[in-house]
N, CA, C and O atoms as a GROMACS GRO file, in nm:
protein
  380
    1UNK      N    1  11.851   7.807   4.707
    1UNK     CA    2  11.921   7.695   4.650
    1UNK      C    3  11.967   7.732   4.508
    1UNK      O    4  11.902   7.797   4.426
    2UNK      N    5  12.093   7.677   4.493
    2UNK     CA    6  12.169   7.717   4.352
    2UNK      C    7  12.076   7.605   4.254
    2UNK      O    8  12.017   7.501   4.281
    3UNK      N    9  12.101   7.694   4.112
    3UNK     CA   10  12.085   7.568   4.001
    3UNK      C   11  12.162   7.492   3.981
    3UNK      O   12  12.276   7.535   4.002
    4UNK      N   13  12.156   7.390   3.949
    4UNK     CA   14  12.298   7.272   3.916
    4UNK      C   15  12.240   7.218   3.769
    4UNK      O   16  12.126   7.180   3.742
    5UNK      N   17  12.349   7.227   3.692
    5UNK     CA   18  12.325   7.169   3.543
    5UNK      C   19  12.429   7.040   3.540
    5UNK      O   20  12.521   7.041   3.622
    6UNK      N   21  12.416   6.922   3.444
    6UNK     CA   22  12.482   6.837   3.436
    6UNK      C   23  12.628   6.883   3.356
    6UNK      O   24  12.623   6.973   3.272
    7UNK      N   25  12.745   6.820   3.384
    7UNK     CA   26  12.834   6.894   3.292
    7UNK      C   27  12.817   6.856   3.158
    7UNK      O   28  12.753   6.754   3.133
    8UNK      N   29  12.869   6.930   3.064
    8UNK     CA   30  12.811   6.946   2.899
    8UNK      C   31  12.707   6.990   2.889
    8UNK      O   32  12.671   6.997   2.772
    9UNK      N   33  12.638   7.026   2.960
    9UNK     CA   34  12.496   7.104   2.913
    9UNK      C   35  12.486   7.243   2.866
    9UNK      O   36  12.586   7.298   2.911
   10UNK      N   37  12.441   7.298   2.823
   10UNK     CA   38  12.465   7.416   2.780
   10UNK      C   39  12.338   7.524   2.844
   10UNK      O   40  12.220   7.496   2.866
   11UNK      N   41  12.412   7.658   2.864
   11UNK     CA   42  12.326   7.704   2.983
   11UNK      C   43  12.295   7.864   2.934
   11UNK      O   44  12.391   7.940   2.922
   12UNK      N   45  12.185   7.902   2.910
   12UNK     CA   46  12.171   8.052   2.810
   12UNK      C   47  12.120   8.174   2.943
   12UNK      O   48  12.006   8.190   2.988
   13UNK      N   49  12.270   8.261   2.986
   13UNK     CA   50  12.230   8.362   3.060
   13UNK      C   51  12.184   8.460   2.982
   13UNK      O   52  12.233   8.483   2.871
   14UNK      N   53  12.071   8.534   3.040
   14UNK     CA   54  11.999   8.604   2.967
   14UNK      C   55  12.008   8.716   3.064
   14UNK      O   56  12.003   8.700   3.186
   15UNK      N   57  12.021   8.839   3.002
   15UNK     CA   58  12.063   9.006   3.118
   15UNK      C   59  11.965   9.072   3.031
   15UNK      O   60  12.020   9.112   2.928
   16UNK      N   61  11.823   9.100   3.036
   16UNK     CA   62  11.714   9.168   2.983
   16UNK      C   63  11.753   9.322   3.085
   16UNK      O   64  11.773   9.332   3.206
   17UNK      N   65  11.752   9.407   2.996
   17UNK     CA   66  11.744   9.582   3.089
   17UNK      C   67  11.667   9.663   2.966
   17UNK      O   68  11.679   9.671   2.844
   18UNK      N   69  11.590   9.710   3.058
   18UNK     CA   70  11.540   9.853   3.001
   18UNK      C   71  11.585   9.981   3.076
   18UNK      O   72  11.566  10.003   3.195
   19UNK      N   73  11.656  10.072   2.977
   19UNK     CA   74  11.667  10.212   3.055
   19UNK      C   75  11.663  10.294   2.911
   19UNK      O   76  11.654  10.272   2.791
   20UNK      N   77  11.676  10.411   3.009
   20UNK     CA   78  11.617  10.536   2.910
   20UNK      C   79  11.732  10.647   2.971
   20UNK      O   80  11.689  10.720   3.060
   21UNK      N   81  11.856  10.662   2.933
   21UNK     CA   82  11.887  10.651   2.752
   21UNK      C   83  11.960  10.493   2.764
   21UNK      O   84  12.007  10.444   2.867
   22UNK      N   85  11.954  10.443   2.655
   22UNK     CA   86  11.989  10.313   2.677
   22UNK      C   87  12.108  10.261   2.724
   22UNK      O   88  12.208  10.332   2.717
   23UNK      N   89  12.115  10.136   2.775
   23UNK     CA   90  12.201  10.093   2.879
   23UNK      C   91  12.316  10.048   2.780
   23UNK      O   92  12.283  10.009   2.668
   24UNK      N   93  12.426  10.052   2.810
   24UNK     CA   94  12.575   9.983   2.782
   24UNK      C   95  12.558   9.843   2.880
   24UNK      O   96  12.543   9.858   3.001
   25UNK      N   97  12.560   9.712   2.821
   25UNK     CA   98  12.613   9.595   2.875
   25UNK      C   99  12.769   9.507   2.831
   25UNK      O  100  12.818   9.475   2.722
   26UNK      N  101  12.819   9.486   3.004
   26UNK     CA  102  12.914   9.412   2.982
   26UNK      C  103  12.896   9.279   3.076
   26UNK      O  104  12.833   9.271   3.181
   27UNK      N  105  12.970   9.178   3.009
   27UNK     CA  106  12.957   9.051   3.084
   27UNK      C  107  13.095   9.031   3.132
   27UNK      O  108  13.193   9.062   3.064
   28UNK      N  109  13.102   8.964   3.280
   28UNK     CA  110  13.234   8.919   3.352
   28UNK      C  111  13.217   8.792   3.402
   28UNK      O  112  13.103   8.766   3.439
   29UNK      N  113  13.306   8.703   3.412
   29UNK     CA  114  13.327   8.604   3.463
   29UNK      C  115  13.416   8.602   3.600
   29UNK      O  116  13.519   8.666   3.619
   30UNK      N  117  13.350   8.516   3.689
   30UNK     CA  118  13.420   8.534   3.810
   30UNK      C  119  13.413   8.754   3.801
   30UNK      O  120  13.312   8.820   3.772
   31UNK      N  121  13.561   8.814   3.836
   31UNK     CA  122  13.505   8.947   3.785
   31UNK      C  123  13.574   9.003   3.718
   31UNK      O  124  13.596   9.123   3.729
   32UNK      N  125  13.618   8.938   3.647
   32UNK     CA  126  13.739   8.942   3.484
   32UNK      C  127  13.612   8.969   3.361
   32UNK      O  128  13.527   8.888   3.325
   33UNK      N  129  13.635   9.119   3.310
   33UNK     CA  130  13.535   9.113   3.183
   33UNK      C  131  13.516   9.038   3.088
   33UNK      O  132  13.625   9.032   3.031
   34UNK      N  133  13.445   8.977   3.035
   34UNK     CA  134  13.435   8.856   2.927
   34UNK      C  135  13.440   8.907   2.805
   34UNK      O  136  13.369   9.006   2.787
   35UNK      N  137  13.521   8.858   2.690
   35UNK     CA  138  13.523   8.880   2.575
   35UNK      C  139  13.509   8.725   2.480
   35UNK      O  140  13.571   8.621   2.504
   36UNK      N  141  13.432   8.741   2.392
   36UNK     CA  142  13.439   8.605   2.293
   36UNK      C  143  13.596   8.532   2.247
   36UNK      O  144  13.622   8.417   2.211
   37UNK      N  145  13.692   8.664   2.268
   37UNK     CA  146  13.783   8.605   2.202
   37UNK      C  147  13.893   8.502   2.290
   37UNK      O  148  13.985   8.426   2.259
   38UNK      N  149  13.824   8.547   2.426
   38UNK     CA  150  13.903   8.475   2.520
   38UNK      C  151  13.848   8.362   2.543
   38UNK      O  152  13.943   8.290   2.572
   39UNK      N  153  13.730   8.285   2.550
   39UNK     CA  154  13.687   8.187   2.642
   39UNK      C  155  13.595   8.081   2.562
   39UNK      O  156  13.491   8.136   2.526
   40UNK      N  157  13.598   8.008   2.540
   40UNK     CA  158  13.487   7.855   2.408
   40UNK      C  159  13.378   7.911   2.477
   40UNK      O  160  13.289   7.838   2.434
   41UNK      N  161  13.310   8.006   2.570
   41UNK     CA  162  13.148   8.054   2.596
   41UNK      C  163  13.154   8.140   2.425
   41UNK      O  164  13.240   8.150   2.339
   42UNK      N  165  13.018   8.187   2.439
   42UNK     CA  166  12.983   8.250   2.299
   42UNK      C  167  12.891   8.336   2.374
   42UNK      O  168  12.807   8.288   2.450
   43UNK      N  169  12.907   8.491   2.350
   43UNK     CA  170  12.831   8.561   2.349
   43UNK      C  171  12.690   8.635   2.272
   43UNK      O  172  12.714   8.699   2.170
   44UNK      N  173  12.606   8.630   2.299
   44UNK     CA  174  12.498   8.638   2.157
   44UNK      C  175  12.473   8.793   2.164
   44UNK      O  176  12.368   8.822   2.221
   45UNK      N  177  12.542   8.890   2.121
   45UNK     CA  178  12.484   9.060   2.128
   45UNK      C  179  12.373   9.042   2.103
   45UNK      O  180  12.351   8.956   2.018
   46UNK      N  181  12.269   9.107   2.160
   46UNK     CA  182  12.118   9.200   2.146
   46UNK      C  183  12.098   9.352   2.157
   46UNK      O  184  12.200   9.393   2.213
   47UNK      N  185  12.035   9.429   2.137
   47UNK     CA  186  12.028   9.545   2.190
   47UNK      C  187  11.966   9.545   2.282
   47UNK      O  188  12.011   9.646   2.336
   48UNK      N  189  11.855   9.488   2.380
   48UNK     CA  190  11.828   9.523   2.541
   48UNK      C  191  11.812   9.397   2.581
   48UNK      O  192  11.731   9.393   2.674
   49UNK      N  193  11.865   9.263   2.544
   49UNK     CA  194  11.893   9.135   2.630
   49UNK      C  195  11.975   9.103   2.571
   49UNK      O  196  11.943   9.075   2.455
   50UNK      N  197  12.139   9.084   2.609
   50UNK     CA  198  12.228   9.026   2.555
   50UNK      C  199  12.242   8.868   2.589
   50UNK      O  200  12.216   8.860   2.710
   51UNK      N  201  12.268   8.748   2.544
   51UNK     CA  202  12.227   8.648   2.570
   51UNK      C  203  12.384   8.610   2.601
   51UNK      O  204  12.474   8.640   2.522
   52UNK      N  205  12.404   8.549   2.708
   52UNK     CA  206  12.589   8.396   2.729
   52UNK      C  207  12.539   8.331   2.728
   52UNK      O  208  12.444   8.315   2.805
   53UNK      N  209  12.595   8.213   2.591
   53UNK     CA  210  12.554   8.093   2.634
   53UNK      C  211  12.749   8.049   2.686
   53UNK      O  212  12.864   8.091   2.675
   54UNK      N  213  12.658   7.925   2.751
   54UNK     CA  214  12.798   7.892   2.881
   54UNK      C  215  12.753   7.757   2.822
   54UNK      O  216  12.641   7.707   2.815
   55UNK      N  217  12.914   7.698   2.768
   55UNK     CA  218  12.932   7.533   2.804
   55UNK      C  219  12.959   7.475   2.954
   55UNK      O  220  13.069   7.500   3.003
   56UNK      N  221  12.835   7.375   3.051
   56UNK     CA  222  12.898   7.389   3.160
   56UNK      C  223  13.015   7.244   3.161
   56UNK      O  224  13.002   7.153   3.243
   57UNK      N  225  13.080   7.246   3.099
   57UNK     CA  226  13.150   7.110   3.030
   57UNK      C  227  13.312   7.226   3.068
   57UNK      O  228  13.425   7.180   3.082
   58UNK      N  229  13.283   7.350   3.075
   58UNK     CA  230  13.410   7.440   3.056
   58UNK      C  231  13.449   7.426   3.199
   58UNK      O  232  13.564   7.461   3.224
   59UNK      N  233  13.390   7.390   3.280
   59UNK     CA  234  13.432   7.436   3.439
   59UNK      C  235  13.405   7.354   3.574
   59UNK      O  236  13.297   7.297   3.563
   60UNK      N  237  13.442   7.338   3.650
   60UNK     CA  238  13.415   7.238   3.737
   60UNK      C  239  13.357   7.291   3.907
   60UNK      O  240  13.422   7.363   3.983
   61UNK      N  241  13.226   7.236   3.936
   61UNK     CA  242  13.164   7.280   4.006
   61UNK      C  243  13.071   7.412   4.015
   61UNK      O  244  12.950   7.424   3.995
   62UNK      N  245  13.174   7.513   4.053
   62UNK     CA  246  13.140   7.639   4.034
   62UNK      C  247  13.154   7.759   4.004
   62UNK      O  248  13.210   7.835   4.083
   63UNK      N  249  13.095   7.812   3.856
   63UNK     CA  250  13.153   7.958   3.811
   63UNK      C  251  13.010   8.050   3.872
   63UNK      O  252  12.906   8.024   3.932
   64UNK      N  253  13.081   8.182   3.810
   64UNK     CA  254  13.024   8.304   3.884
   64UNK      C  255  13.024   8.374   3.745
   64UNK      O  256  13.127   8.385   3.678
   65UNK      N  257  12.898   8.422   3.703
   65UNK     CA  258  12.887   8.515   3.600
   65UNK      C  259  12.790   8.628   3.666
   65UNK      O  260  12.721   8.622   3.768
   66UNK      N  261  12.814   8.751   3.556
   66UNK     CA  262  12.731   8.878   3.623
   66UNK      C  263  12.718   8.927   3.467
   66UNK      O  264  12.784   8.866   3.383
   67UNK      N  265  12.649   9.017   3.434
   67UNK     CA  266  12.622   9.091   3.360
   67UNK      C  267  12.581   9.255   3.421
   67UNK      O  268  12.516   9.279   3.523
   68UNK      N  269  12.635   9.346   3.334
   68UNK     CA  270  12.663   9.498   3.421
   68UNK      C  271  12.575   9.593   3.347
   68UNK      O  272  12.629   9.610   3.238
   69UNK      N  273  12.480   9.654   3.354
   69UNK     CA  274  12.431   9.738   3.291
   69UNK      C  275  12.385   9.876   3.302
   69UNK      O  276  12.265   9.891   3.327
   70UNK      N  277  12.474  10.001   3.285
   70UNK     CA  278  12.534  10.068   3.297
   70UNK      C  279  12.498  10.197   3.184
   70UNK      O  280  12.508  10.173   3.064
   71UNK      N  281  12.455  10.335   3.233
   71UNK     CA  282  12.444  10.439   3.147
   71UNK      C  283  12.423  10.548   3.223
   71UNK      O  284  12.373  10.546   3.336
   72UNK      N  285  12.460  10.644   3.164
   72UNK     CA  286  12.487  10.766   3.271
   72UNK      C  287  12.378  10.850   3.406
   72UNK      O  288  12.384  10.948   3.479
   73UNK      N  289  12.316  10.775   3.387
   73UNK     CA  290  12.260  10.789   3.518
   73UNK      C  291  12.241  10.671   3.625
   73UNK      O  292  12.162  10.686   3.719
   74UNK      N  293  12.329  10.532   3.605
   74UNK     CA  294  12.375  10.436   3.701
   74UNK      C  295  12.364  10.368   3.644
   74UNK      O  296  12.347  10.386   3.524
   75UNK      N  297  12.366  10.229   3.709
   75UNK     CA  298  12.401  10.086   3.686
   75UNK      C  299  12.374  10.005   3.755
   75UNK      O  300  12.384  10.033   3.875
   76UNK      N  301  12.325   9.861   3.716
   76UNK     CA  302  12.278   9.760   3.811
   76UNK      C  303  12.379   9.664   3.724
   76UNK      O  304  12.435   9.675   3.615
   77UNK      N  305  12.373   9.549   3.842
   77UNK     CA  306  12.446   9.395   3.835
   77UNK      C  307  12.345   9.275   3.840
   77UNK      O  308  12.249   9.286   3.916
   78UNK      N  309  12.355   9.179   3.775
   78UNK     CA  310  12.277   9.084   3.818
   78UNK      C  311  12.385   8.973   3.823
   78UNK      O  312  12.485   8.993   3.754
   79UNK      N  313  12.379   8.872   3.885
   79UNK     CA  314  12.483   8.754   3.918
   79UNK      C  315  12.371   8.643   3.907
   79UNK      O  316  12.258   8.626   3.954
   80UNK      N  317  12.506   8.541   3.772
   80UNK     CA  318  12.414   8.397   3.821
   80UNK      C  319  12.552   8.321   3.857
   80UNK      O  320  12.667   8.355   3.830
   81UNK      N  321  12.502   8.208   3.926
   81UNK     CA  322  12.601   8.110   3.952
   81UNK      C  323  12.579   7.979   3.901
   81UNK      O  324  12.467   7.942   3.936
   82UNK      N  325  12.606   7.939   3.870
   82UNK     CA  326  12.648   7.792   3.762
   82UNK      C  327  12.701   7.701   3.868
   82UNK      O  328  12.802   7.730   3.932
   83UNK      N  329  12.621   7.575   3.890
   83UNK     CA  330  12.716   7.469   3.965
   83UNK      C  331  12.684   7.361   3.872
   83UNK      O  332  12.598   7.396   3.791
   84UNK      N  333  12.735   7.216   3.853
   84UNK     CA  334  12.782   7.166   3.816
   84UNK      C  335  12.787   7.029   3.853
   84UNK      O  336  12.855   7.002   3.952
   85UNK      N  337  12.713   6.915   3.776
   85UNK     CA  338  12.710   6.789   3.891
   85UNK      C  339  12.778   6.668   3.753
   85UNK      O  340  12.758   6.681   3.632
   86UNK      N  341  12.848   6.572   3.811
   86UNK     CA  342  12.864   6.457   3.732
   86UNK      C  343  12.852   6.325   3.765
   86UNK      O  344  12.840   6.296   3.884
   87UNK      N  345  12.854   6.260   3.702
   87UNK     CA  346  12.845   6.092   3.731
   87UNK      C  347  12.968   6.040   3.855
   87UNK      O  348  13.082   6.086   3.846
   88UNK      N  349  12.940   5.967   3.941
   88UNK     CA  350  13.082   5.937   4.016
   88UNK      C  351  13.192   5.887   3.918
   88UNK      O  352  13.149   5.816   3.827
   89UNK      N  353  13.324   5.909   3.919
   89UNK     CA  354  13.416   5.836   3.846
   89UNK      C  355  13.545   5.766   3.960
   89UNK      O  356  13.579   5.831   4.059
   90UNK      N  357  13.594   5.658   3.937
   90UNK     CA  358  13.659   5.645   3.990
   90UNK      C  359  13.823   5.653   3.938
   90UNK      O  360  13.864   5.621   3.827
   91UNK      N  361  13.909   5.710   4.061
   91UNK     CA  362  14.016   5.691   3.997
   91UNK      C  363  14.131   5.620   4.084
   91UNK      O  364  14.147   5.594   4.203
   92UNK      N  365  14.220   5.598   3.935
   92UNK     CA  366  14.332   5.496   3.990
   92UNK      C  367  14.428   5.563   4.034
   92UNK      O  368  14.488   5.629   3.949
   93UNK      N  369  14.476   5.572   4.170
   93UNK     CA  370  14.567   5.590   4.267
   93UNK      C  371  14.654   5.496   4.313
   93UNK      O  372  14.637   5.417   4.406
   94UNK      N  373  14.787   5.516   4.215
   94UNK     CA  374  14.879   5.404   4.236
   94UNK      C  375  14.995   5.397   4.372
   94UNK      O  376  15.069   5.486   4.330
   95UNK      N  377  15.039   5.368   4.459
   95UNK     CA  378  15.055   5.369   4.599
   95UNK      C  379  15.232   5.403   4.534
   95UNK      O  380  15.324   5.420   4.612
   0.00000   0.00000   0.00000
């Protein structure tokens, strides 16, 4: 079963790796690489847990994040998925 956060909540992916020699991390959305300068998420650099925090207020239902961690002797992926729940609203549908 997926997690579901309320929308506006704010949601801290966390990509912890240990390797030896140390790992290169990148974060993607859906599987478009993520950069701070593109998207109201905020990335928090670390050197062996880089932290996303995700507004889930940015997206509706369901995004797909991964974090890639990567150094010359291979690489692993981890994927989280973000779903997304809100209050019923109703709307006006004029005929």
């Amino acid at each position: 079963m997926l997690p579901w956060f309320p929308t506006g909540s704010v949601v801290r992916l966390n990509c912890d790796v240990k390797a030896n020699p140390p790992a290169n991390i990148q974060w993607f959305k859906v599987d478009q690489q993520f950069s701070n300068s593109e998207h109201r998420d905020q990335l928090l650099p670390r050197k062996s847990s880089p932290i996303l925090i995700v507004n889930a207020g940015n997206f509706a239902n369901l995004e797909i994040y991964a974090c890639l961690a990567s150094n010359k002797l291979g690489s692993v992926r981890k994927t989280f998925s973000i779903n997304t729940w809100s209050q019923p609203k109703l709307i006006d549908v004029s005929d």
